[in-house]
Amino acid sequence: KVPSVEILDFDNVKSLVVERFDRAWSTSTGSLIRLAQEDMCQALSVPTHLKYQADGGIGIVEIMQLLNSSTNAEKDRDNFMRFQVFQWLIGATDGHSKNFSIFIETNGAYRLTPFYDIMSAYPASNGKGINTRKLKLAMSLKSTSSGNKWHLEKVYPRHFIATAETVGFCTIRMQEILDEF
């Protein structure tokens, strides 16, 4: 569940073109209209300087609580937890609360937007780049003993199960998601 992307060539310059999920074409006006959306900092009234959980911001628990009231709660929560596994596997270390958003519908209801701003840190970890032992998730997972797990190489599937249990997400479903990868 990500925006459509394609690589296009503009005068021999390759470019990654990403479709905006926060705009739609209005056939009645013949123009683009803005679709109301808020990132998780806005939706949960958290200052933007606290976008990282490690800085006192929100994490998986708070976002999963918010998604409990989504118009598509079961699917949104499932997609969000699936995406946490994906981020871990690809080494996406910048999945902070401003990189998750909800569409605001006309009646005040909301639903999860497509995922965006996804980048793996692994390409930068070759040679003299980033040390892979230092790579951390932006949002922690629950440890099976105590505390939280942040470092990619110290995260195991059991930590997703523990996190699922903490946020009231079916642990059987969490295991199914892990098995799909």
mmCIF file of C-alpha atoms in Angstrom:
data_model
loop_
_atom_site.group_PDB
_atom_site.id
_atom_site.type_symbol
_atom_site.label_atom_id
_atom_site.label_comp_id
_atom_site.label_asym_id
_atom_site.label_seq_id
_atom_site.Cartn_x
_atom_site.Cartn_y
_atom_site.Cartn_z
ATOM 1 C CA LYS A 1 0.000 0.000 0.000
ATOM 2 C CA VAL A 2 2.261 2.718 -1.351
ATOM 3 C CA PRO A 3 1.796 5.442 -3.968
ATOM 4 C CA SER A 4 2.375 4.499 -7.600
ATOM 5 C CA VAL A 5 5.938 5.099 -8.770
ATOM 6 C CA GLU A 6 7.805 4.823 -12.040
ATOM 7 C CA ILE A 7 11.181 5.751 -13.469
ATOM 8 C CA LEU A 8 10.900 8.272 -16.288
ATOM 9 C CA ASP A 9 13.526 9.817 -18.522
ATOM 10 C CA PHE A 10 13.553 13.610 -18.930
ATOM 11 C CA ASP A 11 16.179 14.743 -21.450
ATOM 12 C CA ASN A 12 18.386 11.742 -20.597
ATOM 13 C CA VAL A 13 17.986 12.273 -16.847
ATOM 14 C CA LYS A 14 16.364 9.341 -15.087
ATOM 15 C CA SER A 15 13.897 10.398 -12.426
ATOM 16 C CA LEU A 16 11.799 8.547 -9.895
ATOM 17 C CA VAL A 17 8.270 9.910 -10.242
ATOM 18 C CA VAL A 18 5.935 9.333 -7.298
ATOM 19 C CA GLU A 19 2.194 9.862 -7.607
ATOM 20 C CA ARG A 20 0.856 12.153 -4.889
ATOM 21 C CA PHE A 21 -1.683 10.392 -2.728
ATOM 22 C CA ASP A 22 -2.882 13.662 -1.202
ATOM 23 C CA ARG A 23 -4.237 15.058 -4.487
ATOM 24 C CA ALA A 24 -7.036 13.963 -6.825
ATOM 25 C CA TRP A 25 -8.222 15.171 -10.198
ATOM 26 C CA SER A 26 -11.622 16.838 -10.118
ATOM 27 C CA THR A 27 -13.497 16.137 -13.341
ATOM 28 C CA SER A 28 -16.063 18.815 -12.467
ATOM 29 C CA THR A 29 -13.496 21.634 -12.118
ATOM 30 C CA GLY A 30 -10.747 20.206 -14.306
ATOM 31 C CA SER A 31 -8.154 20.795 -11.615
ATOM 32 C CA LEU A 32 -6.291 19.100 -8.809
ATOM 33 C CA ILE A 33 -7.879 19.159 -5.377
ATOM 34 C CA ARG A 34 -6.180 18.590 -2.056
ATOM 35 C CA LEU A 35 -7.325 15.559 -0.087
ATOM 36 C CA ALA A 36 -7.384 16.345 3.614
ATOM 37 C CA GLN A 37 -4.795 14.360 5.514
ATOM 38 C CA GLU A 38 -2.715 14.684 8.656
ATOM 39 C CA ASP A 39 0.484 12.985 9.669
ATOM 40 C CA MET A 40 0.484 11.168 13.000
ATOM 41 C CA CYS A 41 2.086 14.096 14.828
ATOM 42 C CA GLN A 42 -0.788 16.326 13.717
ATOM 43 C CA ALA A 43 -3.448 13.672 14.340
ATOM 44 C CA LEU A 44 -2.204 13.022 17.879
ATOM 45 C CA SER A 45 -1.277 16.654 18.711
ATOM 46 C CA VAL A 46 2.426 15.907 19.075
ATOM 47 C CA PRO A 47 4.931 18.686 18.243
ATOM 48 C CA THR A 48 6.929 17.918 15.105
ATOM 49 C CA HIS A 49 10.246 18.044 16.968
ATOM 50 C CA LEU A 50 9.038 14.889 18.751
ATOM 51 C CA LYS A 51 8.510 12.889 15.557
ATOM 52 C CA TYR A 52 10.941 10.217 16.771
ATOM 53 C CA GLN A 53 9.826 7.970 19.597
ATOM 54 C CA ALA A 54 13.339 8.069 21.094
ATOM 55 C CA ASP A 55 12.927 11.846 21.519
ATOM 56 C CA GLY A 56 9.715 11.416 23.501
ATOM 57 C CA GLY A 57 7.387 11.113 20.525
ATOM 58 C CA ILE A 58 4.818 8.517 19.677
ATOM 59 C CA GLY A 59 5.361 4.943 18.599
ATOM 60 C CA ILE A 60 3.519 1.881 17.417
ATOM 61 C CA VAL A 61 1.282 1.741 20.515
ATOM 62 C CA GLU A 62 -0.202 5.208 20.017
ATOM 63 C CA ILE A 63 -0.660 4.803 16.267
ATOM 64 C CA MET A 64 -2.345 1.421 16.675
ATOM 65 C CA GLN A 65 -4.681 2.967 19.275
ATOM 66 C CA LEU A 66 -5.604 5.729 16.827
ATOM 67 C CA LEU A 67 -6.193 3.192 14.048
ATOM 68 C CA ASN A 68 -8.680 1.356 16.294
ATOM 69 C CA SER A 69 -11.204 4.034 15.300
ATOM 70 C CA SER A 70 -10.336 4.152 11.596
ATOM 71 C CA THR A 71 -13.165 3.580 9.116
ATOM 72 C CA ASN A 72 -11.186 0.541 8.018
ATOM 73 C CA ALA A 73 -9.632 -0.359 11.388
ATOM 74 C CA GLU A 74 -8.893 -4.038 10.817
ATOM 75 C CA LYS A 75 -7.237 -3.498 7.428
ATOM 76 C CA ASP A 76 -5.391 -0.330 8.512
ATOM 77 C CA ARG A 77 -4.009 -2.005 11.647
ATOM 78 C CA ASP A 78 -3.018 -5.074 9.639
ATOM 79 C CA ASN A 79 -1.272 -2.953 6.997
ATOM 80 C CA PHE A 80 0.507 -0.887 9.646
ATOM 81 C CA MET A 81 1.888 -3.953 11.447
ATOM 82 C CA ARG A 82 2.851 -5.574 8.134
ATOM 83 C CA PHE A 83 4.718 -2.387 7.233
ATOM 84 C CA GLN A 84 6.651 -2.499 10.520
ATOM 85 C CA VAL A 85 7.980 -5.927 9.518
ATOM 86 C CA PHE A 86 8.826 -4.643 6.037
ATOM 87 C CA GLN A 87 10.775 -1.687 7.488
ATOM 88 C CA TRP A 88 12.777 -4.035 9.692
ATOM 89 C CA LEU A 89 13.607 -6.341 6.779
ATOM 90 C CA ILE A 90 14.772 -3.588 4.424
ATOM 91 C CA GLY A 91 16.561 -1.553 7.094
ATOM 92 C CA ALA A 92 14.241 1.450 6.869
ATOM 93 C CA THR A 93 15.365 3.523 9.829
ATOM 94 C CA ASP A 94 13.333 6.695 9.247
ATOM 95 C CA GLY A 95 9.789 5.419 9.902
ATOM 96 C CA HIS A 96 8.930 8.193 12.366
ATOM 97 C CA SER A 97 5.454 9.532 13.153
ATOM 98 C CA LYS A 98 5.504 12.204 10.436
ATOM 99 C CA ASN A 99 5.962 9.437 7.868
ATOM 100 C CA PHE A 100 2.559 7.903 8.601
ATOM 101 C CA SER A 101 -0.680 9.745 7.858
ATOM 102 C CA ILE A 102 -4.446 9.465 7.829
ATOM 103 C CA PHE A 103 -6.953 10.765 5.313
ATOM 104 C CA ILE A 104 -9.598 12.962 6.985
ATOM 105 C CA GLU A 105 -13.013 12.276 5.485
ATOM 106 C CA THR A 106 -15.876 14.795 5.280
ATOM 107 C CA ASN A 107 -17.751 13.342 8.248
ATOM 108 C CA GLY A 108 -14.693 13.493 10.519
ATOM 109 C CA ALA A 109 -13.900 9.834 9.994
ATOM 110 C CA TYR A 110 -10.384 8.847 8.964
ATOM 111 C CA ARG A 111 -8.345 6.044 7.417
ATOM 112 C CA LEU A 112 -4.686 5.256 6.862
ATOM 113 C CA THR A 113 -3.003 6.780 3.802
ATOM 114 C CA PRO A 114 -0.575 4.865 1.605
ATOM 115 C CA PHE A 115 2.909 4.544 3.094
ATOM 116 C CA TYR A 116 5.553 7.017 1.921
ATOM 117 C CA ASP A 117 9.123 8.256 2.427
ATOM 118 C CA ILE A 118 10.524 4.734 2.579
ATOM 119 C CA MET A 119 14.261 4.249 2.239
ATOM 120 C CA SER A 120 16.613 1.450 3.184
ATOM 121 C CA ALA A 121 19.780 2.352 5.070
ATOM 122 C CA TYR A 122 21.519 -0.814 3.865
ATOM 123 C CA PRO A 123 22.966 0.681 0.648
ATOM 124 C CA ALA A 124 24.786 3.267 2.799
ATOM 125 C CA SER A 125 26.176 0.565 5.091
ATOM 126 C CA ASN A 126 28.675 -0.894 2.607
ATOM 127 C CA GLY A 127 32.378 -0.267 2.997
ATOM 128 C CA LYS A 128 33.038 2.888 4.983
ATOM 129 C CA GLY A 129 29.386 3.884 5.287
ATOM 130 C CA ILE A 130 27.044 3.379 8.197
ATOM 131 C CA ASN A 131 27.905 0.554 10.586
ATOM 132 C CA THR A 132 24.975 -1.892 10.408
ATOM 133 C CA ARG A 133 25.229 -2.509 14.168
ATOM 134 C CA LYS A 134 24.180 1.113 14.687
ATOM 135 C CA LEU A 135 21.027 0.939 12.542
ATOM 136 C CA LYS A 136 17.884 1.498 14.616
ATOM 137 C CA LEU A 137 14.171 1.537 13.946
ATOM 138 C CA ALA A 138 12.429 4.886 14.438
ATOM 139 C CA MET A 139 9.709 3.149 16.484
ATOM 140 C CA SER A 140 10.614 0.477 18.986
ATOM 141 C CA LEU A 141 9.244 -3.005 19.374
ATOM 142 C CA LYS A 142 8.380 -4.590 22.693
ATOM 143 C CA SER A 143 11.092 -6.776 24.146
ATOM 144 C CA THR A 144 10.089 -10.254 25.267
ATOM 145 C CA SER A 145 11.837 -9.681 28.598
ATOM 146 C CA SER A 146 11.681 -5.989 29.464
ATOM 147 C CA GLY A 147 12.136 -2.694 27.697
ATOM 148 C CA ASN A 148 12.117 -2.031 23.977
ATOM 149 C CA LYS A 149 14.030 -3.172 20.912
ATOM 150 C CA TRP A 150 15.379 -0.574 18.485
ATOM 151 C CA HIS A 151 18.545 -1.952 16.835
ATOM 152 C CA LEU A 152 17.782 -3.831 13.614
ATOM 153 C CA GLU A 153 20.178 -6.668 14.296
ATOM 154 C CA LYS A 154 18.724 -7.236 17.782
ATOM 155 C CA VAL A 155 15.120 -7.486 16.558
ATOM 156 C CA TYR A 156 13.606 -10.938 16.074
ATOM 157 C CA PRO A 157 10.131 -12.094 15.036
ATOM 158 C CA ARG A 158 9.233 -12.693 18.695
ATOM 159 C CA HIS A 159 9.466 -8.924 19.279
ATOM 160 C CA PHE A 160 6.724 -8.332 16.696
ATOM 161 C CA ILE A 161 4.573 -10.909 18.484
ATOM 162 C CA ALA A 162 5.192 -9.181 21.841
ATOM 163 C CA THR A 163 4.378 -5.799 20.289
ATOM 164 C CA ALA A 164 1.199 -7.180 18.711
ATOM 165 C CA GLU A 165 0.087 -8.468 22.093
ATOM 166 C CA THR A 166 0.823 -5.085 23.698
ATOM 167 C CA VAL A 167 -1.287 -3.185 21.139
ATOM 168 C CA GLY A 168 -4.189 -5.649 21.077
ATOM 169 C CA PHE A 169 -3.377 -6.999 17.618
ATOM 170 C CA CYS A 170 -4.026 -10.694 17.082
ATOM 171 C CA THR A 171 -0.754 -12.537 17.712
ATOM 172 C CA ILE A 172 -1.830 -15.348 15.381
ATOM 173 C CA ARG A 173 -2.308 -12.788 12.600
ATOM 174 C CA MET A 174 1.073 -11.235 13.444
ATOM 175 C CA GLN A 175 2.698 -14.650 13.049
ATOM 176 C CA GLU A 176 0.923 -15.090 9.703
ATOM 177 C CA ILE A 177 2.310 -11.734 8.539
ATOM 178 C CA LEU A 178 5.817 -12.751 9.599
ATOM 179 C CA ASP A 179 5.443 -16.083 7.800
ATOM 180 C CA GLU A 180 4.401 -14.280 4.597
ATOM 181 C CA PHE A 181 7.798 -12.601 4.459
#
